[in-house]
Coordinates of C-alpha atoms and ligand atoms in Angstrom, one line a residue:
X26 CA 72.9 -3.6 51.7
X27 CA 72.9 -4.0 48.0
X28 CA 72.2 -7.2 45.7
X29 CA 73.8 -6.8 42.5
X30 CA 73.3 -9.2 39.7
X31 CA 76.0 -10.9 37.1
X32 CA 76.8 -8.4 34.2
X33 CA 76.1 -10.4 31.2
X34 CA 75.4 -8.6 28.0
X35 CA 73.1 -6.0 28.8
X36 CA 71.1 -8.6 30.4
X37 CA 70.9 -10.1 34.4
X38 CA 70.9 -13.5 35.6
X39 CA 69.9 -14.8 39.0
X40 CA 72.5 -16.9 40.9
X41 CA 72.7 -18.0 44.4
X42 CA 73.9 -15.0 46.7
X43 CA 77.5 -14.7 48.3
X44 CA 77.5 -12.7 51.3
X45 CA 80.0 -9.8 51.4
X46 CA 81.1 -8.9 54.8
X47 CA 83.0 -5.5 56.3
X48 CA 86.4 -6.7 57.8
X49 CA 85.7 -4.1 60.8
X50 CA 82.2 -5.1 61.6
X51 CA 82.2 -8.9 60.3
X52 CA 78.9 -9.4 61.5
X53 CA 77.6 -6.9 59.1
X54 CA 77.0 -8.2 55.8
X55 CA 77.6 -5.2 53.2
X56 CA 75.6 -6.9 50.2
X57 CA 75.4 -10.0 48.2
X58 CA 76.8 -11.1 45.0
X59 CA 75.8 -13.5 42.5
X60 CA 77.8 -17.2 42.8
X61 CA 78.4 -17.5 38.7
X62 CA 78.0 -21.3 37.8
X63 CA 79.9 -22.5 34.6
X64 CA 77.0 -21.7 32.6
X65 CA 76.8 -18.0 33.7
X66 CA 80.3 -18.3 32.7
X67 CA 79.8 -19.5 29.4
X68 CA 77.0 -17.0 28.6
X69 CA 79.5 -14.2 29.9
X70 CA 82.7 -15.6 27.6
X71 CA 79.9 -15.6 24.6
X72 CA 78.1 -12.5 25.2
X73 CA 81.8 -10.8 24.7
X74 CA 82.7 -13.2 21.9
X75 CA 79.6 -11.9 19.9
X76 CA 80.6 -8.4 20.6
X77 CA 84.4 -8.6 19.8
X78 CA 83.9 -8.2 16.2
X79 CA 82.3 -5.1 16.6
X80 CA 84.0 -3.2 19.5
X81 CA 87.5 -4.4 17.5
X82 CA 86.3 -2.8 14.6
X83 CA 86.0 0.6 15.8
X84 CA 88.8 2.8 15.5
X85 CA 91.1 3.3 18.2
X86 CA 90.1 7.0 19.0
X87 CA 86.7 5.9 18.9
X88 CA 87.2 3.5 21.7
X89 CA 89.6 6.2 23.5
X90 CA 86.3 8.5 23.8
X91 CA 84.3 5.5 25.4
X92 CA 87.0 4.9 27.7
X93 CA 87.2 8.6 28.6
X94 CA 83.4 8.4 29.3
X95 CA 83.9 5.3 31.8
X96 CA 86.4 7.5 33.6
X97 CA 83.3 10.2 34.2
X98 CA 81.7 7.5 35.8
X99 CA 83.6 6.9 38.8
X100 CA 84.3 10.7 38.5
X101 CA 80.8 11.5 39.3
X102 CA 79.6 9.6 42.3
X103 CA 82.6 9.6 44.4
X104 CA 81.4 9.5 48.1
X105 CA 79.2 6.8 47.1
X106 CA 82.3 5.0 45.8
X107 CA 84.3 5.6 48.5
X108 CA 82.0 4.2 51.0
X109 CA 81.3 0.6 49.5
X110 CA 85.3 0.4 48.9
X111 CA 85.8 1.4 52.6
X112 CA 82.6 -1.5 53.9
X113 CA 84.1 -4.3 51.4
X114 CA 87.8 -4.0 52.1
X115 CA 88.4 -2.4 54.9
X116 CA 90.4 0.5 54.1
X117 CA 90.0 4.2 55.4
X118 CA 88.4 6.9 53.1
X119 CA 91.8 8.1 52.3
X120 CA 92.8 5.3 51.1
X121 CA 89.6 4.6 48.9
X122 CA 89.7 8.1 47.6
X123 CA 93.3 7.7 46.3
X124 CA 92.3 4.3 44.7
X125 CA 89.4 5.8 43.3
X126 CA 91.6 8.7 42.0
X127 CA 94.0 6.4 40.8
X128 CA 91.1 4.3 38.5
X129 CA 90.0 7.5 36.8
X130 CA 93.6 8.8 35.8
X131 CA 94.3 5.0 34.6
X132 CA 91.5 5.5 32.4
X133 CA 92.0 8.5 31.1
X134 CA 95.8 8.0 30.8
X135 CA 95.0 4.9 28.7
X136 CA 92.7 6.9 26.7
X137 CA 95.5 9.5 25.7
X138 CA 97.5 6.1 23.9
X139 CA 95.4 5.7 21.1
X140 CA 98.1 6.2 18.9
X141 CA 99.7 2.9 20.0
X142 CA 97.5 1.2 17.6
X143 CA 99.1 2.8 14.8
X144 CA 100.6 0.3 11.9
X145 CA 103.9 -0.2 11.2
X146 CA 105.0 -0.2 7.6
X147 CA 108.0 -1.8 6.0
X148 CA 109.5 -2.3 2.7
X149 CA 106.9 -5.1 1.7
X150 CA 104.4 -5.6 4.6
X151 CA 102.5 -3.4 7.0
X152 CA 102.3 -4.7 10.7
X153 CA 98.9 -4.4 12.6
X154 CA 97.9 -4.2 16.1
X155 CA 95.1 -7.0 16.1
X156 CA 92.9 -7.6 19.5
X157 CA 92.8 -10.9 20.8
X158 CA 89.1 -11.3 21.1
X159 CA 87.7 -12.1 24.7
X160 CA 90.3 -10.5 27.8
X161 CA 89.7 -12.6 31.1
X162 CA 90.5 -10.3 33.6
X163 CA 90.9 -11.6 37.0
X164 CA 91.4 -9.3 40.2
X165 CA 92.2 -10.0 43.8
X166 CA 90.1 -8.1 46.8
X167 CA 92.7 -5.5 47.7
X168 CA 92.6 -2.5 45.5
X169 CA 89.9 -4.1 43.4
X170 CA 88.8 -1.1 41.2
X171 CA 92.8 0.7 40.7
X172 CA 93.9 -3.0 39.9
X173 CA 90.8 -3.7 37.1
X174 CA 92.2 0.2 35.8
X175 CA 95.6 -2.0 35.4
X176 CA 93.5 -4.4 32.8
X177 CA 90.1 -3.4 31.4
X178 CA 91.1 0.1 29.9
X179 CA 93.9 -1.4 28.1
X180 CA 91.9 -4.8 27.0
X181 CA 89.2 -2.2 25.6
X182 CA 91.5 0.3 23.7
X183 CA 93.3 -2.4 21.9
X184 CA 89.9 -3.8 20.6
X185 CA 88.8 -6.3 23.0
X186 CA 85.8 -7.4 25.0
X187 CA 86.3 -8.2 28.7
X188 CA 84.9 -10.9 31.0
X189 CA 85.8 -9.6 34.5
X190 CA 86.3 -11.8 37.6
X191 CA 86.0 -9.9 40.8
X192 CA 87.2 -11.2 44.4
X193 CA 84.3 -13.2 46.3
X194 CA 85.9 -11.1 49.4
X195 CA 85.2 -7.6 47.7
X196 CA 83.4 -7.9 44.4
X197 CA 80.7 -5.1 44.9
X198 CA 82.3 -2.3 43.7
X199 CA 83.5 -4.0 40.9
X200 CA 80.3 -5.3 39.9
X201 CA 78.4 -2.2 40.6
X202 CA 80.9 -0.7 38.0
X203 CA 80.9 -3.2 35.3
X204 CA 77.2 -3.0 35.6
X205 CA 77.5 1.0 34.8
X206 CA 79.9 0.5 31.9
X207 CA 78.1 -2.2 30.6
X208 CA 75.2 -0.2 30.2
X209 CA 77.4 2.9 29.0
X210 CA 79.1 0.8 26.3
X211 CA 77.8 -1.5 23.3
X212 CA 76.2 -4.2 25.0
X213 CA 78.5 -7.4 25.3
X214 CA 81.9 -5.4 25.8
X215 CA 81.9 -5.4 29.4
X216 CA 80.7 -8.7 31.6
X217 CA 81.6 -9.8 34.8
X218 CA 80.9 -12.7 36.6
X219 CA 81.4 -13.1 40.6
X220 CA 82.2 -16.4 42.4
X221 CA 85.1 -18.2 43.8
X222 CA 88.0 -20.1 42.6
X223 CA 85.5 -22.4 40.6
X224 CA 84.4 -19.3 38.9
X225 CA 87.7 -18.0 38.0
X226 CA 88.8 -21.6 36.9
X227 CA 85.7 -22.1 34.3
X228 CA 86.7 -18.7 33.2
X229 CA 90.6 -19.0 32.6
X230 CA 89.8 -22.5 30.9
X231 CA 87.0 -21.2 28.4
X232 CA 88.2 -22.1 24.9
X233 CA 86.8 -19.1 23.6
X234 CA 89.1 -16.7 25.8
X235 CA 91.6 -15.1 24.1
X236 CA 94.0 -13.5 26.5
X237 CA 94.0 -13.5 30.4
X238 CA 95.2 -11.0 32.8
X239 CA 95.4 -12.3 36.5
X240 CA 96.5 -10.5 39.3
X241 CA 96.7 -12.3 42.6
X242 CA 98.7 -14.7 45.0
X243 CA 101.4 -16.7 43.5
X244 CA 99.9 -20.2 44.5
X245 CA 96.7 -19.2 42.5
X246 CA 98.8 -17.8 39.7
X247 CA 100.1 -21.1 38.9
X248 CA 96.7 -22.6 38.9
X249 CA 95.8 -19.9 36.1
X250 CA 99.2 -20.9 33.9
X251 CA 97.9 -24.7 34.2
X252 CA 94.6 -23.9 33.7
X253 CA 95.1 -21.9 30.7
X254 CA 98.3 -24.4 29.1
X255 CA 95.6 -26.8 27.3
X256 CA 94.5 -23.7 24.8
X257 CA 97.9 -21.9 24.8
X258 CA 95.9 -18.6 25.9
X259 CA 98.5 -15.9 26.5
X260 CA 98.4 -14.7 30.1
X261 CA 100.0 -11.9 32.1
X262 CA 100.5 -13.4 36.2
X263 CA 100.7 -10.0 38.6
X264 CA 101.7 -12.2 41.9
X265 CA 102.6 -11.5 45.2
X266 CA 105.6 -9.9 46.7
X267 CA 107.9 -9.8 49.3
X268 CA 109.4 -6.2 48.6
X269 CA 112.8 -4.8 50.1
X270 CA 113.7 -1.3 51.1
X271 CA 117.1 -0.5 51.4
X272 CA 117.7 2.6 53.2
X273 CA 122.0 3.5 52.7
X274 CA 123.7 5.4 55.2
X275 CA 123.5 8.7 53.1
X276 CA 119.7 8.6 53.1
X277 CA 117.6 11.5 54.0
X278 CA 116.0 10.6 57.4
X279 CA 114.0 13.7 57.6
X280 CA 110.7 13.4 59.3
X281 CA 108.6 13.4 55.2
X282 CA 111.3 10.7 54.3
X283 CA 110.2 8.1 57.2
X284 CA 106.8 9.0 56.6
X285 CA 106.9 8.3 53.1
X286 CA 108.8 4.8 54.1
X287 CA 106.2 4.2 56.9
X288 CA 103.4 4.4 54.1
X289 CA 104.8 2.4 52.0
X290 CA 104.7 -0.5 54.5
X291 CA 101.6 0.1 56.5
X292 CA 98.9 1.6 53.7
X293 CA 95.8 -0.7 53.7
X294 CA 97.3 -2.3 57.0
X295 CA 100.0 -3.5 54.6
X296 CA 97.6 -5.1 52.5
X297 CA 99.7 -3.9 49.1
X298 CA 101.3 -6.4 46.9
X299 CA 104.3 -3.8 46.4
X300 CA 104.4 -2.7 49.9
X301 CA 107.6 -2.6 51.9
X302 CA 107.7 -6.0 53.4
X303 CA 111.2 -6.3 54.5
X304 CA 113.3 -3.0 55.4
X305 CA 117.1 -3.5 55.4
X306 CA 119.1 -0.5 57.4
X307 CA 122.7 0.6 57.2
X308 CA 123.9 -0.2 60.4
X309 CA 125.5 3.3 61.2
X310 CA 121.7 4.5 61.2
X311 CA 119.7 1.6 62.2
X312 CA 118.7 3.1 65.6
X313 CA 117.4 6.3 64.1
X314 CA 115.5 4.9 61.4
X315 CA 114.0 2.5 63.8
X316 CA 113.4 5.3 66.6
X317 CA 112.0 8.0 63.8
X318 CA 109.3 4.9 62.2
X319 CA 108.3 4.1 65.7
X320 CA 107.4 7.9 66.4
X321 CA 105.8 8.0 63.4
X322 CA 103.5 4.8 63.8
X323 CA 102.8 5.7 67.7
X324 CA 100.4 8.2 65.8
X325 CA 98.4 5.4 63.8
X326 CA 94.8 4.8 64.9
X327 CA 93.7 1.8 63.9
X328 CA 89.8 1.8 63.5
X329 CA 86.9 1.3 61.1
X330 CA 87.7 3.6 57.9
X331 CA 84.3 4.8 57.8
X332 CA 85.4 6.9 60.9
X333 CA 87.2 10.2 59.9
X334 CA 89.8 9.6 62.3
X335 CA 90.7 6.2 61.9
X336 CA 94.5 5.9 60.1
X337 CA 94.6 2.3 59.1
X338 CA 91.6 -0.1 58.8
X339 CA 91.5 -4.0 59.5
X340 CA 93.0 -6.6 57.5
X341 CA 90.7 -8.7 55.4
X342 CA 89.6 -11.6 57.3
X343 CA 90.2 -13.5 60.9
X344 CA 92.1 -16.1 58.8
X345 CA 94.5 -13.1 57.6
X346 CA 94.5 -11.8 61.1
X347 CA 95.4 -15.1 62.5
X348 CA 98.1 -15.9 59.9
X349 CA 100.0 -12.4 60.3
X350 CA 99.9 -13.2 64.1
X351 CA 101.0 -16.6 63.9
X352 CA 104.0 -15.3 62.0
X353 CA 104.8 -12.6 64.8
X354 CA 104.8 -15.7 66.7
X355 CA 107.8 -17.3 65.4
X356 CA 110.1 -14.7 65.6
X357 CA 111.4 -16.0 68.8
X358 CA 114.0 -13.4 70.7
X359 CA 113.5 -10.8 68.1
X360 CA 111.3 -7.8 69.6
X361 CA 107.8 -6.9 68.2
X362 CA 107.3 -3.1 68.9
X363 CA 103.4 -2.9 68.7
X364 CA 102.6 0.7 68.1
X365 CA 99.5 3.0 67.6
X366 CA 96.2 2.7 69.4
X367 CA 92.8 1.5 68.9
X368 CA 90.4 3.9 68.2
X369 CA 87.6 1.9 70.0
X370 CA 88.6 -0.9 72.2
X371 CA 85.4 -2.5 71.6
X372 CA 85.5 -2.1 67.6
X373 CA 88.8 -3.2 67.5
X374 CA 88.3 -6.4 69.4
X375 CA 85.3 -7.2 67.0
X376 CA 86.8 -6.5 63.7
X377 CA 90.1 -8.3 62.1
X378 CA 92.4 -5.6 63.4
X379 CA 95.9 -5.6 64.7
X380 CA 98.2 -2.5 65.2
X381 CA 101.0 -1.9 63.4
X382 CA 104.3 -3.6 64.1
X383 CA 107.8 -3.4 63.7
X384 CA 110.3 -6.2 64.7
X385 CA 113.9 -5.5 65.3
X386 CA 116.6 -8.4 65.8
X387 CA 115.3 -10.9 63.4
X388 CA 117.0 -13.1 61.1
X389 CA 117.2 -13.1 57.5
X390 CA 115.6 -16.8 57.9
X391 CA 112.6 -15.8 60.0
X392 CA 109.2 -16.8 58.4
X393 CA 108.2 -13.1 58.6
X394 CA 111.0 -12.4 56.4
X395 CA 111.0 -14.9 54.0
X396 CA 107.1 -15.1 53.6
X397 CA 104.8 -12.4 52.2
X398 CA 103.2 -11.3 55.6
X399 CA 100.4 -8.8 53.8
X400 CA 99.9 -7.3 57.0
X401 CA 100.8 -4.6 59.1
X402 CA 104.5 -6.2 60.6
X403 CA 107.6 -5.0 59.0
X404 CA 111.3 -6.5 60.1
X405 CA 114.1 -4.2 59.8
X406 CA 117.0 -5.8 59.4
X407 CA 120.5 -4.0 59.5
X408 CA 123.3 -4.4 56.5
X409 CA 126.7 -3.3 56.1
X410 CA 127.8 -3.1 53.0
X411 CA 125.7 -2.3 49.3
X412 CA 127.0 -5.9 48.3
X413 CA 125.5 -7.4 51.4
X414 CA 121.9 -5.3 51.3
X415 CA 121.8 -6.3 47.4
X416 CA 122.4 -9.9 48.5
X417 CA 119.7 -9.8 51.2
X418 CA 117.3 -8.3 49.1
X419 CA 117.4 -10.9 46.5
X420 CA 117.0 -13.6 48.8
X421 CA 113.7 -14.5 48.3
X422 CA 111.7 -16.2 45.5
X423 CA 109.5 -13.2 44.6
X424 CA 110.9 -10.2 42.4
X425 CA 108.0 -7.9 42.3
X426 CA 109.7 -4.0 43.3
X427 CA 111.8 -2.6 45.6
X428 CA 113.8 0.5 46.8
X429 CA 116.8 2.3 47.8
X430 CA 116.6 5.0 49.8
X431 CA 119.8 7.5 49.5
X432 CA 120.9 10.6 48.6
X433 CA 123.3 9.7 46.3
X434 CA 121.0 9.0 43.3
X435 CA 123.9 8.1 40.9
X436 CA 125.0 5.4 43.2
X437 CA 121.4 4.4 44.0
X438 CA 120.7 3.6 40.4
X439 CA 124.1 1.7 39.8
X440 CA 122.9 -0.5 43.1
X441 CA 119.0 -0.7 41.1
X442 CA 120.5 -2.8 38.0
X443 CA 121.6 -5.1 40.2
X444 CA 118.2 -6.3 41.8
X445 CA 116.1 -8.8 40.0
X446 CA 112.6 -6.9 40.2
X447 CA 110.4 -5.6 38.1
X448 CA 110.4 -1.9 39.5
X449 CA 112.9 -0.1 41.6
X450 CA 111.3 3.1 43.5
X451 CA 114.3 5.8 44.4
X452 CA 113.6 7.3 47.6
X453 CA 109.8 6.3 47.6
X454 CA 107.8 3.0 47.3
X455 CA 104.8 1.2 46.6
X456 CA 101.5 2.8 45.0
X457 CA 102.5 6.5 46.1
X458 CA 105.7 6.3 44.1
X459 CA 104.4 4.5 41.2
X460 CA 104.6 6.1 37.8
X461 CA 101.9 4.7 35.8
X462 CA 103.3 5.9 32.4
X463 CA 105.8 2.9 32.9
X464 CA 105.4 -0.4 32.6
X465 CA 104.6 -2.6 35.8
X466 CA 105.1 -6.0 36.8
X467 CA 107.3 -8.7 38.4
X468 CA 109.9 -11.5 38.0
X469 CA 110.2 -15.0 39.3
X470 CA 107.2 -15.8 41.9
X471 CA 106.2 -12.4 41.1
X472 CA 105.1 -13.3 37.7
X473 CA 105.6 -12.2 34.2
X474 CA 104.1 -10.0 31.5
X475 CA 103.8 -6.0 32.1
X476 CA 100.6 -3.7 32.9
X477 CA 100.3 0.1 32.5
X478 CA 101.9 2.5 29.8
X479 CA 102.0 1.6 25.8
X480 CA 103.7 -1.5 26.8
X481 CA 100.3 -2.6 29.1
X482 CA 97.9 -1.6 26.2
X483 CA 100.3 -3.5 23.2
X484 CA 100.4 -6.3 25.3
X485 CA 96.7 -7.0 24.9
X486 CA 97.3 -6.9 20.8
X487 CA 98.6 -9.6 18.6
X488 CA 101.0 -8.2 16.0
X489 CA 99.6 -9.2 12.5
X490 CA 101.6 -8.7 9.5
X491 CA 100.5 -8.3 5.8
X492 CA 103.1 -9.2 3.2
X493 CA 102.6 -8.5 -0.4
X494 CA 104.2 -11.0 -2.8
X495 CA 108.1 -10.2 -4.4
X496 CA 110.1 -12.1 -5.8
X497 CA 113.2 -12.4 -3.5
X498 CA 116.5 -14.1 -4.4
Ligands
NAD514 P1 93.9 -15.1 45.3 O1 95.0 -15.6 44.3 O2 93.3 -15.5 46.3 O3 92.6 -14.7 44.6 C1 92.6 -13.7 43.5 C2 91.5 -13.7 42.5 O4 91.5 -15.2 41.6 C3 90.5 -13.7 43.1 O5 89.4 -13.1 41.9 C4 89.8 -15.1 42.9 O6 88.7 -15.6 43.4 C5 90.3 -16.0 41.8 N1 90.6 -17.3 41.8 C6 91.2 -18.2 42.8 N2 91.1 -19.7 42.7 C7 91.2 -19.2 40.9 C8 91.5 -20.4 40.3 N3 92.0 -21.6 40.3 N4 91.3 -19.9 38.4 C9 91.0 -18.4 38.6 N5 91.1 -17.9 39.4 C10 91.1 -17.8 40.6 O7 94.3 -13.6 45.7 P2 93.7 -12.7 47.0 O8 94.0 -13.0 48.2 O9 92.7 -11.9 46.4 O10 94.9 -11.3 46.7 C11 96.2 -11.0 47.8 C12 97.5 -11.5 46.6 O11 97.4 -10.7 45.5 C13 98.6 -11.1 47.3 O12 99.5 -12.3 47.2 C14 99.3 -9.9 46.7 O13 100.6 -9.7 46.8 C15 98.7 -10.3 45.4 N6 98.6 -9.0 44.6 C16 99.5 -8.7 43.8 C17 99.3 -7.7 42.7 C18 100.4 -7.5 41.7 O14 99.8 -6.5 40.8 N7 101.3 -8.1 41.3 C19 98.4 -6.6 43.2 C20 97.8 -6.5 43.8 C21 97.7 -7.4 45.0

């Protein structure tokens, strides 16, 4: 059991404790995190503000070197980090290992972008890339470290200091990482305040915050945009998704491809913003795809992520499990195929576990199709033409990502341009398919702004032009 402090400057502040529970064993408290009140949030922002001048004045290469040191922090105690991630999020060890590898890679790749800050010259002007000052970085519970790694190294490389706000459901790994980072970097450069919605709201509304990067649900994103409005604080909103995968009749349906598709939908028990959440399959191969996915999913072993034989963990809370079960209860005449097996029946009954399910015979208007289910339940619908597939995929308010599965890459690329989403994957989908060098973000209810790559770094800068006097006609 760990009991962590807030991370404010290089000091520590006691605050009321927030119990963090293991979703595989809800009776088990993994540790305690403080609840930051308005005074704590103010202290954290002021600590970041005081450090911003010095950090922002360092050369980009100097800050990049510190990011490489930060990456080494995680690369060191892999087993310790993995265990804590598994216990607070419920994911499996393999998924935690992937998250840690991604996080480390994102810090290093960002450090390699130090030349992004170069001045641009014009005949009578130069344009600099200036930091905003204090960046408020708000993360959800599902991939706490790797989502942080799409904000924090970018904000720091660009010369901002940071106040991190982790989710109350899984704050421990993030707090521990922030604590170690704070001792590695100049005091005040990295701060972290845990707590629930109120803590996030205090942070977002603080007048000394110069930039906000928020990842979470669409409902919370709307609140964050409203809270940022009085100070016109610029923000990125990475919100929910309801990603469609389109399987054309000419798709490769070999076992590796079907395993890739299953992983894209069910990794982390479907609790991934860019998971496949709706599957559209050409009618000519519908039966083959459903049967193939059923065979793959039949191998799923649902259990505590710490057990080496578990291939899928629990969902995060009892409320999440009930919401997904509720959506499955609204499918009417559709067929719910529950697949895989519980590793241990008593363990399954105690934790927030669900078997992975495929739903066939379901209509486009069903809540399971229209809403973000964020769990291991995938509706599969047939289509007859590419036009119909594009229309069905676009029939949602979300616009995070989508995928097209086809051996005709030219045709797939043409279809990709017709989908109003931030990323289209070809023959893959989700975190395993993502190219971290390229910009990532959503449209419509999935938010706005872009993370990762050069765009992600430059998004944490405001261009400043310095123009020399000249008589102009
Ligand atoms: P959430 O919106 O409940 O919480 C996200 C964070 O916002 C938490 O730290 C929370 O404490 C904080 N928060 C809550 N109310 C706030 C307020 N009023 N002001 C400021 N902060 C506030 O989301 P969640 O349940 O933790 O995460 C799941 C959701 O996140 C899903 O919808 C998922 O699709 C989405 N998500 C999106 C991405 C992406 O990159 N687009 C990535 C991961 C998850």
